[in-house]
Amino acid sequence: VPHYRIYQCAEDGTCSTMCTNEGRYCQIDPDGDLDAGLSGADVVVESLRRKCIWNLYAEAVDVRSLDDGTGRTVEVKGGVGAKWWSYVTSFDAACYSGAWDGTHFADESCIKGVMHQAGIDYEEVERCMDESGGTNTGQNTILEAEMELGYASNVYSMPSVLVNQMKVFGSITSTAVLRAICAGFMEGTEPNVCVCASTAVTTAAALETCVADVTNGGG
């Protein structure tokens, strides 16, 4: 499940354009210029948008049947979020890359185009953002939950990865995260893809090849 680090502005109110909801939800200004370009408030709004996409198209829609470890099958709500991944990947390529001035990052037409490409209903996502409290005044239930979770989990840097409620320390690489996930399984119960968690697999390219080999082999 993706989460977004949200901060609350200091009482001196110096956060300026880094915040929404009158200083309640903030993000660091990506380009370091509080007076121009992409703002922290833009990042907060996009974080809320992505959380709504996940909630609408993964948490509420995807249902998986999993073995609970005792041979019984249980229905688990919340899938891999294929449409969320499609949106995030396409957004970064179409609306963000090289757009430090913020023109594309917050451009409604670019956002709508990426959502359409990913099969996401723009109006439904906007309704989720508004109904959770919006980004103008007062509290937003989604952003509030993200902020509280960040503080409760002691997440003060990004990116941060938690596996089974435990923070992964050190270098955040795809192989390191896979090793942390696979370490949570009892011996003999690991999914086949955990063979790719071997210390011999040291690069993202090698991991991608390993996962493809396991998948194509029926793992």
Tab-separated table of C-alpha atoms in Angstrom:
chain	number	residue	atom	x	y	z
A	1	VAL	CA	0.000	0.000	0.000
A	2	PRO	CA	1.536	3.354	-0.974
A	3	HIS	CA	1.722	6.062	1.686
A	4	TYR	CA	2.770	9.696	1.464
A	5	ARG	CA	4.814	11.650	4.004
A	6	ILE	CA	2.844	14.692	5.076
A	7	TYR	CA	4.112	17.311	7.537
A	8	GLN	CA	2.337	19.983	9.553
A	9	CYS	CA	3.592	23.554	9.341
A	10	ALA	CA	5.439	25.069	12.272
A	11	GLU	CA	3.423	27.477	14.379
A	12	ASP	CA	5.392	30.437	13.050
A	13	GLY	CA	3.609	29.964	9.715
A	14	THR	CA	6.786	30.142	7.623
A	15	CYS	CA	5.763	27.258	5.360
A	16	SER	CA	4.277	29.534	2.729
A	17	THR	CA	3.501	27.647	-0.499
A	18	MET	CA	4.609	24.300	0.912
A	19	CYS	CA	1.195	23.655	2.482
A	20	THR	CA	-2.507	23.215	1.850
A	21	ASN	CA	-5.442	23.541	4.264
A	22	GLU	CA	-4.067	26.675	5.891
A	23	GLY	CA	-0.732	25.120	6.840
A	24	ARG	CA	-2.025	21.779	8.083
A	25	TYR	CA	-0.599	19.524	5.341
A	26	CYS	CA	2.827	20.275	3.916
A	27	GLN	CA	5.550	18.889	1.700
A	28	ILE	CA	9.094	20.117	1.139
A	29	ASP	CA	9.358	22.415	-1.886
A	30	PRO	CA	10.943	20.167	-4.568
A	31	ASP	CA	12.910	22.899	-6.334
A	32	GLY	CA	13.760	24.962	-3.248
A	33	ASP	CA	12.059	28.099	-4.568
A	34	LEU	CA	9.055	29.131	-2.469
A	35	ASP	CA	8.111	31.926	-4.860
A	36	ALA	CA	8.086	30.131	-8.204
A	37	GLY	CA	7.913	26.745	-9.884
A	38	LEU	CA	6.609	23.546	-8.388
A	39	SER	CA	5.427	24.006	-4.790
A	40	GLY	CA	5.098	21.724	-1.807
A	41	ALA	CA	1.339	22.369	-1.936
A	42	ASP	CA	1.301	20.958	-5.486
A	43	VAL	CA	2.957	17.797	-4.154
A	44	VAL	CA	0.393	17.499	-1.346
A	45	VAL	CA	-2.473	17.759	-3.833
A	46	GLU	CA	-0.900	15.132	-6.100
A	47	SER	CA	-0.289	12.880	-3.077
A	48	LEU	CA	-3.986	13.095	-2.197
A	49	ARG	CA	-4.912	12.369	-5.802
A	50	ARG	CA	-2.721	9.252	-5.890
A	51	LYS	CA	-4.077	8.046	-2.554
A	52	CYS	CA	-7.628	8.411	-3.879
A	53	ILE	CA	-6.682	6.455	-6.999
A	54	TRP	CA	-5.289	3.659	-4.832
A	55	ASN	CA	-8.343	3.650	-2.565
A	56	LEU	CA	-10.757	3.583	-5.490
A	57	TYR	CA	-8.968	1.207	-7.830
A	58	ALA	CA	-7.029	-1.151	-5.550
A	59	GLU	CA	-8.373	-1.171	-1.997
A	60	ALA	CA	-12.023	-1.058	-3.035
A	61	VAL	CA	-11.884	-3.118	-6.216
A	62	ASP	CA	-9.137	-5.738	-6.292
A	63	VAL	CA	-9.907	-8.900	-4.353
A	64	ARG	CA	-7.393	-11.739	-4.226
A	65	SER	CA	-7.744	-15.331	-3.058
A	66	LEU	CA	-4.768	-16.302	-0.917
A	67	ASP	CA	-3.686	-19.372	1.021
A	68	ASP	CA	-3.588	-18.391	4.694
A	69	GLY	CA	-0.790	-20.868	5.383
A	70	THR	CA	-3.045	-23.605	6.741
A	71	GLY	CA	-4.441	-24.744	3.429
A	72	ARG	CA	-7.513	-22.556	3.687
A	73	THR	CA	-8.290	-19.912	1.082
A	74	VAL	CA	-9.151	-16.424	2.253
A	75	GLU	CA	-10.375	-13.432	0.287
A	76	VAL	CA	-8.109	-10.426	0.712
A	77	LYS	CA	-9.261	-6.975	-0.314
A	78	GLY	CA	-6.683	-4.718	-1.900
A	79	GLY	CA	-4.651	-5.847	-4.875
A	80	VAL	CA	-1.517	-4.753	-6.660
A	81	GLY	CA	-3.186	-1.581	-7.921
A	82	ALA	CA	-2.460	-1.989	-11.628
A	83	LYS	CA	-4.245	1.256	-12.545
A	84	TRP	CA	-2.405	3.145	-9.797
A	85	TRP	CA	0.928	1.896	-11.138
A	86	SER	CA	-0.103	2.801	-14.678
A	87	TYR	CA	-1.055	6.325	-13.607
A	88	VAL	CA	2.084	6.934	-11.544
A	89	THR	CA	4.415	5.661	-14.267
A	90	SER	CA	2.694	7.594	-17.056
A	91	PHE	CA	2.349	10.751	-14.961
A	92	ASP	CA	6.041	10.834	-14.149
A	93	ALA	CA	6.880	10.465	-17.836
A	94	ALA	CA	4.265	12.847	-19.259
A	95	CYS	CA	3.664	15.476	-16.572
A	96	TYR	CA	6.715	15.563	-14.341
A	97	SER	CA	10.006	14.730	-16.049
A	98	GLY	CA	11.933	17.919	-16.681
A	99	ALA	CA	8.976	20.044	-15.551
A	100	TRP	CA	10.523	21.687	-12.487
A	101	ASP	CA	8.664	24.888	-13.266
A	102	GLY	CA	5.494	23.021	-12.270
A	103	THR	CA	3.683	23.720	-15.531
A	104	HIS	CA	3.002	20.084	-16.345
A	105	PHE	CA	2.935	18.684	-12.805
A	106	ALA	CA	-0.241	20.543	-11.872
A	107	ASP	CA	-1.660	20.832	-15.379
A	108	GLU	CA	-5.240	19.549	-15.402
A	109	SER	CA	-5.204	18.516	-19.052
A	110	CYS	CA	-2.034	16.447	-18.540
A	111	ILE	CA	-3.507	14.787	-15.442
A	112	LYS	CA	-6.780	14.023	-17.241
A	113	GLY	CA	-4.915	12.550	-20.202
A	114	VAL	CA	-2.856	10.230	-18.020
A	115	MET	CA	-5.939	9.130	-16.069
A	116	HIS	CA	-7.812	8.376	-19.295
A	117	GLN	CA	-4.862	6.333	-20.534
A	118	ALA	CA	-4.853	4.353	-17.260
A	119	GLY	CA	-8.618	3.760	-17.346
A	120	ILE	CA	-9.282	5.994	-14.337
A	121	ASP	CA	-12.399	8.163	-13.939
A	122	TYR	CA	-11.174	11.736	-13.376
A	123	GLU	CA	-14.455	12.951	-11.874
A	124	GLU	CA	-14.580	10.035	-9.443
A	125	VAL	CA	-11.088	10.827	-8.192
A	126	GLU	CA	-11.893	14.531	-7.842
A	127	ARG	CA	-15.002	13.606	-5.856
A	128	CYS	CA	-12.863	11.468	-3.524
A	129	MET	CA	-10.497	14.389	-2.983
A	130	ASP	CA	-13.362	16.794	-2.241
A	131	GLU	CA	-15.363	14.447	-0.024
A	132	SER	CA	-12.329	13.670	2.127
A	133	GLY	CA	-12.074	17.371	2.957
A	134	GLY	CA	-10.429	19.027	-0.032
A	135	THR	CA	-7.225	21.054	0.120
A	136	ASN	CA	-8.426	24.527	1.051
A	137	THR	CA	-9.426	24.698	4.715
A	138	GLY	CA	-10.054	22.412	7.664
A	139	GLN	CA	-9.091	18.749	7.893
A	140	ASN	CA	-8.841	16.205	5.122
A	141	THR	CA	-9.430	12.681	6.443
A	142	ILE	CA	-7.049	11.014	3.982
A	143	LEU	CA	-4.189	13.470	4.459
A	144	GLU	CA	-4.743	13.466	8.215
A	145	ALA	CA	-4.407	9.671	8.305
A	146	GLU	CA	-1.247	9.801	6.176
A	147	MET	CA	0.308	12.440	8.420
A	148	GLU	CA	-0.495	10.549	11.617
A	149	LEU	CA	0.807	7.290	10.144
A	150	GLY	CA	4.090	8.938	9.211
A	151	TYR	CA	4.641	10.231	12.725
A	152	ALA	CA	3.535	6.954	14.333
A	153	SER	CA	5.892	4.952	12.093
A	154	ASN	CA	8.823	7.323	12.687
A	155	VAL	CA	9.134	8.029	8.978
A	156	TYR	CA	11.162	11.202	8.592
A	157	SER	CA	12.881	10.558	5.276
A	158	MET	CA	11.782	9.509	1.813
A	159	PRO	CA	11.633	7.033	0.354
A	160	SER	CA	10.973	4.749	3.338
A	161	VAL	CA	9.820	1.144	3.176
A	162	LEU	CA	8.062	-0.816	5.910
A	163	VAL	CA	7.748	-4.596	5.720
A	164	ASN	CA	5.491	-6.243	8.292
A	165	GLN	CA	5.383	-2.915	10.163
A	166	MET	CA	9.194	-2.837	10.415
A	167	LYS	CA	11.272	-0.166	8.682
A	168	VAL	CA	13.828	-1.355	6.144
A	169	PHE	CA	17.147	0.316	6.962
A	170	GLY	CA	20.099	0.867	4.698
A	171	SER	CA	19.981	1.186	0.946
A	172	ILE	CA	16.412	1.073	-0.398
A	173	THR	CA	16.850	-1.101	-3.472
A	174	SER	CA	14.475	-3.540	-5.115
A	175	THR	CA	16.630	-6.482	-4.073
A	176	ALA	CA	16.889	-5.291	-0.451
A	177	VAL	CA	13.115	-4.890	-0.224
A	178	LEU	CA	12.509	-8.333	-1.735
A	179	ARG	CA	14.905	-9.887	0.793
A	180	ALA	CA	13.036	-8.186	3.642
A	181	ILE	CA	9.696	-9.477	2.339
A	182	CYS	CA	10.953	-13.026	1.834
A	183	ALA	CA	12.533	-13.075	5.303
A	184	GLY	CA	9.011	-12.859	6.734
A	185	PHE	CA	8.047	-16.310	5.441
A	186	MET	CA	8.619	-19.527	7.361
A	187	GLU	CA	11.155	-21.816	5.721
A	188	GLY	CA	9.483	-23.860	3.029
A	189	THR	CA	6.537	-21.470	2.594
A	190	GLU	CA	8.270	-18.798	0.516
A	191	PRO	CA	6.844	-17.992	-2.933
A	192	ASN	CA	9.072	-19.084	-5.809
A	193	VAL	CA	10.089	-15.506	-6.553
A	194	CYS	CA	12.099	-15.491	-3.309
A	195	VAL	CA	14.874	-17.372	-5.110
A	196	CYS	CA	15.585	-13.929	-6.581
A	197	ALA	CA	16.352	-12.608	-3.094
A	198	SER	CA	19.713	-14.355	-3.243
A	199	THR	CA	22.727	-12.202	-2.455
A	200	ALA	CA	23.943	-13.154	-5.932
A	201	VAL	CA	21.263	-10.875	-7.394
A	202	THR	CA	22.706	-7.424	-6.814
A	203	THR	CA	21.225	-5.116	-9.457
A	204	ALA	CA	17.732	-4.067	-10.515
A	205	ALA	CA	18.370	-5.458	-14.009
A	206	ALA	CA	19.430	-8.849	-12.611
A	207	LEU	CA	16.370	-8.902	-10.354
A	208	GLU	CA	14.068	-8.086	-13.272
A	209	THR	CA	15.594	-10.928	-15.299
A	210	CYS	CA	15.289	-13.357	-12.388
A	211	VAL	CA	11.642	-12.464	-11.732
A	212	ALA	CA	10.836	-12.826	-15.436
A	213	ASP	CA	12.504	-16.245	-15.522
A	214	VAL	CA	10.584	-17.408	-12.442
A	215	THR	CA	7.290	-16.057	-13.783
A	216	ASN	CA	7.740	-17.550	-17.228
A	217	GLY	CA	8.648	-20.822	-15.561
A	218	GLY	CA	5.355	-20.879	-13.724
A	219	GLY	CA	6.593	-19.621	-10.316
